[in-house]
Amino acid sequence: MPDARVIPLSRRGLLAAGGVLGLGAALTACGGGKGEGAGSGKDTKATGSGPWSFRDDRGTTVKLDGVPANIVAFTGVAAALYDYGVQVKGVFGPTTTKDGKADVQAGDMDVTKVTVIGNTWGQFNIEKYASLAPDVLVSTMFDGAGTLWYVPEESKKKIAQLAPSVGISVYDRQLPTSLQRMWELAEALGGDMRAAKATDARKRFEDASARLRAAARAKPEIRVMAGSASDPLFYVSGTNLSVDLEYFKALGVNFVEPPERAKARGGGWYESLSWENVDKYRADVIMMDDRTSTLQAADISKPTWKKLPAVRAGQVISRSPEPILSYDKCVPLLTTLAEALEKAEKVS
């Protein structure tokens, strides 16, 4: 489970296993042997015709007769593939907001051109998924057990029978590693990785990383806190396990590290605080979760929040705990934090 997650675990029960009828004839076993260790991309084959294979971060090699045409993916994965010129047919995960607009995790995708088989946690319409005749399902993984993000536990076996799956890990590693794996997957799926859009974005990411490293080196005294909010609780994330925070820390950013998170609900991703105790940790800059499932900084009316030095100084920025894994979409994550550090005053 990623850090700062505030969706209740009980929502995993929303899909009843018996609620899907008439799928018996449609369910067929799909191949893919499971090996050891993370995928390296060396077993990837992407040709215009002939067999296709890809070894994912579970060590599972998916083998098909040709390059997958009908791809169904977690929304954030679909958004990353879109940036590399790979169009998916269906998506699951936060795709549209209540007003019908694209969710932040949909990136630049035209959400009207994909079939949404589930828009919130626990939603996954298996009948709609089957109707897409999927060749492969792709999602990220936020644990070391190979759990596919937003694939409901209650129906994962039925889902797995319809098409093989590919998992890209964002667990306990730094952002460049996951970005490289998504790059390899996009290339395997037919993306043009030599296109200027792709290569320029990769160069901009490298430049943004250098900028953040320099900003952190110049302001080592500035403490940054990664937070997320709900109406009853405030969550403080530690850097360990998070693909973005681990990288930012490696670049030299001085983060608040809550020692209690190891004992907190969520297995060490974050520490939960009541709003009365939101000032437990001193911070000069606060990064706030931008996911639509969380309470946004601009909407927090708690008096204790408004009294925080970083809030009073206007030193609050956004953070994407589930980053879209394309270089283009990760550049702003680096530049926003770099700019905040460059301008930050010591207020804690």
Short mmCIF file of N, CA, C and O in Angstrom, two decimals, residues 201-246:
data_model
loop_
_atom_site.label_atom_id
_atom_site.label_comp_id
_atom_site.label_asym_id
_atom_site.label_seq_id
_atom_site.Cartn_x
_atom_site.Cartn_y
_atom_site.Cartn_z
N ALA A 201 12.08 14.64 -23.14
CA ALA A 201 11.54 14.53 -21.78
C ALA A 201 12.56 13.86 -20.86
O ALA A 201 12.72 14.25 -19.70
N ARG A 202 13.24 12.86 -21.38
CA ARG A 202 14.25 12.18 -20.57
C ARG A 202 15.39 13.13 -20.21
O ARG A 202 15.87 13.14 -19.07
N LYS A 203 15.80 13.97 -21.16
CA LYS A 203 16.85 14.94 -20.89
C LYS A 203 16.37 15.99 -19.88
O LYS A 203 17.12 16.39 -18.97
N ARG A 204 15.12 16.41 -20.00
CA ARG A 204 14.58 17.39 -19.05
C ARG A 204 14.50 16.81 -17.64
O ARG A 204 14.68 17.53 -16.65
N PHE A 205 14.22 15.51 -17.55
CA PHE A 205 14.20 14.85 -16.24
C PHE A 205 15.58 14.87 -15.61
O PHE A 205 15.73 15.14 -14.41
N GLU A 206 16.59 14.58 -16.41
CA GLU A 206 17.97 14.60 -15.91
C GLU A 206 18.36 16.00 -15.44
O GLU A 206 18.99 16.17 -14.39
N ASP A 207 17.97 17.01 -16.21
CA ASP A 207 18.26 18.39 -15.84
C ASP A 207 17.52 18.79 -14.56
O ASP A 207 18.08 19.48 -13.70
N ALA A 208 16.26 18.36 -14.45
CA ALA A 208 15.47 18.68 -13.26
C ALA A 208 16.04 18.00 -12.02
O ALA A 208 16.03 18.57 -10.92
N SER A 209 16.56 16.79 -12.20
CA SER A 209 17.20 16.09 -11.08
C SER A 209 18.43 16.84 -10.60
O SER A 209 18.66 16.99 -9.39
N ALA A 210 19.21 17.35 -11.55
CA ALA A 210 20.41 18.13 -11.20
C ALA A 210 20.02 19.41 -10.48
O ALA A 210 20.68 19.83 -9.52
N ARG A 211 18.93 20.02 -10.91
CA ARG A 211 18.47 21.25 -10.26
C ARG A 211 18.04 20.98 -8.83
O ARG A 211 18.37 21.74 -7.92
N LEU A 212 17.30 19.88 -8.61
CA LEU A 212 16.86 19.56 -7.26
C LEU A 212 18.06 19.22 -6.37
O LEU A 212 18.10 19.63 -5.20
N ARG A 213 19.02 18.51 -6.91
CA ARG A 213 20.22 18.18 -6.14
C ARG A 213 20.94 19.47 -5.70
O ARG A 213 21.35 19.61 -4.54
N ALA A 214 21.05 20.41 -6.60
CA ALA A 214 21.71 21.68 -6.29
C ALA A 214 20.93 22.48 -5.26
O ALA A 214 21.51 23.08 -4.34
N ALA A 215 19.61 22.50 -5.40
CA ALA A 215 18.77 23.23 -4.45
C ALA A 215 18.86 22.64 -3.06
O ALA A 215 18.93 23.37 -2.06
N ALA A 216 18.87 21.31 -2.98
CA ALA A 216 18.98 20.64 -1.68
C ALA A 216 20.34 20.89 -1.05
O ALA A 216 20.45 21.08 0.18
N ARG A 217 21.37 20.91 -1.87
CA ARG A 217 22.73 21.16 -1.37
C ARG A 217 22.84 22.60 -0.84
O ARG A 217 23.53 22.86 0.15
N ALA A 218 22.17 23.52 -1.50
CA ALA A 218 22.25 24.93 -1.11
C ALA A 218 21.43 25.25 0.14
O ALA A 218 21.71 26.21 0.85
N LYS A 219 20.39 24.42 0.40
CA LYS A 219 19.50 24.68 1.55
C LYS A 219 19.35 23.42 2.42
O LYS A 219 18.25 22.91 2.62
N PRO A 220 20.44 22.91 2.97
CA PRO A 220 20.35 21.66 3.76
C PRO A 220 19.54 21.82 5.04
O PRO A 220 19.08 20.82 5.60
N GLU A 221 19.37 23.06 5.49
CA GLU A 221 18.64 23.29 6.73
C GLU A 221 17.12 23.26 6.55
O GLU A 221 16.36 23.16 7.53
N ILE A 222 16.65 23.30 5.31
CA ILE A 222 15.21 23.31 5.04
C ILE A 222 14.65 21.90 5.19
O ILE A 222 15.07 20.98 4.50
N ARG A 223 13.69 21.74 6.09
CA ARG A 223 13.08 20.43 6.34
C ARG A 223 11.76 20.34 5.57
O ARG A 223 10.92 21.24 5.65
N VAL A 224 11.60 19.24 4.88
CA VAL A 224 10.41 19.02 4.05
C VAL A 224 9.57 17.89 4.66
O VAL A 224 10.11 16.84 5.03
N MET A 225 8.28 18.12 4.76
CA MET A 225 7.38 17.08 5.27
C MET A 225 6.39 16.68 4.18
O MET A 225 5.78 17.54 3.54
N ALA A 226 6.27 15.38 3.94
CA ALA A 226 5.30 14.85 2.98
C ALA A 226 4.04 14.48 3.73
O ALA A 226 4.06 13.62 4.62
N GLY A 227 2.94 15.13 3.39
CA GLY A 227 1.69 14.89 4.11
C GLY A 227 0.53 14.56 3.22
O GLY A 227 0.58 14.71 1.99
N SER A 228 -0.53 14.09 3.85
CA SER A 228 -1.79 13.80 3.18
C SER A 228 -2.89 14.04 4.20
O SER A 228 -2.67 13.88 5.40
N ALA A 229 -4.06 14.41 3.72
CA ALA A 229 -5.11 14.79 4.66
C ALA A 229 -6.45 14.13 4.37
O ALA A 229 -6.82 13.89 3.22
N SER A 230 -7.16 13.86 5.45
CA SER A 230 -8.56 13.47 5.40
C SER A 230 -9.25 14.31 6.46
O SER A 230 -8.59 15.00 7.24
N ASP A 231 -10.56 14.26 6.51
CA ASP A 231 -11.24 15.08 7.51
C ASP A 231 -10.87 14.73 8.95
O ASP A 231 -10.63 15.62 9.76
N PRO A 232 -10.75 13.44 9.28
CA PRO A 232 -10.41 13.11 10.67
C PRO A 232 -8.92 13.08 10.99
O PRO A 232 -8.53 13.23 12.14
N LEU A 233 -8.07 12.85 9.98
CA LEU A 233 -6.66 12.62 10.26
C LEU A 233 -5.72 13.30 9.28
O LEU A 233 -6.09 13.59 8.14
N PHE A 234 -4.49 13.52 9.76
CA PHE A 234 -3.40 14.01 8.92
C PHE A 234 -2.33 12.92 8.91
O PHE A 234 -2.04 12.31 9.94
N TYR A 235 -1.75 12.67 7.73
CA TYR A 235 -0.79 11.58 7.58
C TYR A 235 0.58 12.14 7.21
O TYR A 235 0.69 12.94 6.27
N VAL A 236 1.61 11.71 7.93
CA VAL A 236 2.98 12.14 7.64
C VAL A 236 3.74 10.95 7.08
O VAL A 236 3.87 9.91 7.74
N SER A 237 4.24 11.08 5.87
CA SER A 237 4.93 9.98 5.21
C SER A 237 6.42 9.99 5.49
O SER A 237 7.05 11.04 5.54
N GLY A 238 6.98 8.79 5.65
CA GLY A 238 8.42 8.64 5.69
C GLY A 238 8.91 8.39 4.28
O GLY A 238 8.13 8.07 3.38
N THR A 239 10.19 8.53 4.05
CA THR A 239 10.72 8.37 2.69
C THR A 239 10.86 6.91 2.29
O THR A 239 10.79 6.59 1.10
N ASN A 240 11.06 6.02 3.25
CA ASN A 240 11.27 4.63 2.92
C ASN A 240 10.06 4.03 2.21
O ASN A 240 8.92 4.28 2.61
N LEU A 241 10.28 3.28 1.17
CA LEU A 241 9.31 2.56 0.36
C LEU A 241 8.73 3.39 -0.78
O LEU A 241 8.32 2.84 -1.80
N SER A 242 8.67 4.73 -0.65
CA SER A 242 8.03 5.57 -1.66
C SER A 242 8.98 5.87 -2.83
O SER A 242 10.07 6.42 -2.62
N VAL A 243 8.54 5.58 -4.03
CA VAL A 243 9.39 5.69 -5.21
C VAL A 243 9.86 7.12 -5.46
O VAL A 243 10.99 7.35 -5.91
N ASP A 244 9.03 8.11 -5.15
CA ASP A 244 9.43 9.50 -5.35
C ASP A 244 10.27 10.02 -4.21
O ASP A 244 11.33 10.62 -4.41
N LEU A 245 9.82 9.78 -2.96
CA LEU A 245 10.53 10.32 -1.81
C LEU A 245 11.92 9.71 -1.63
O LEU A 245 12.86 10.39 -1.22
N GLU A 246 12.04 8.42 -1.94
CA GLU A 246 13.37 7.79 -1.84
C GLU A 246 14.35 8.47 -2.80
O GLU A 246 15.52 8.67 -2.47
#
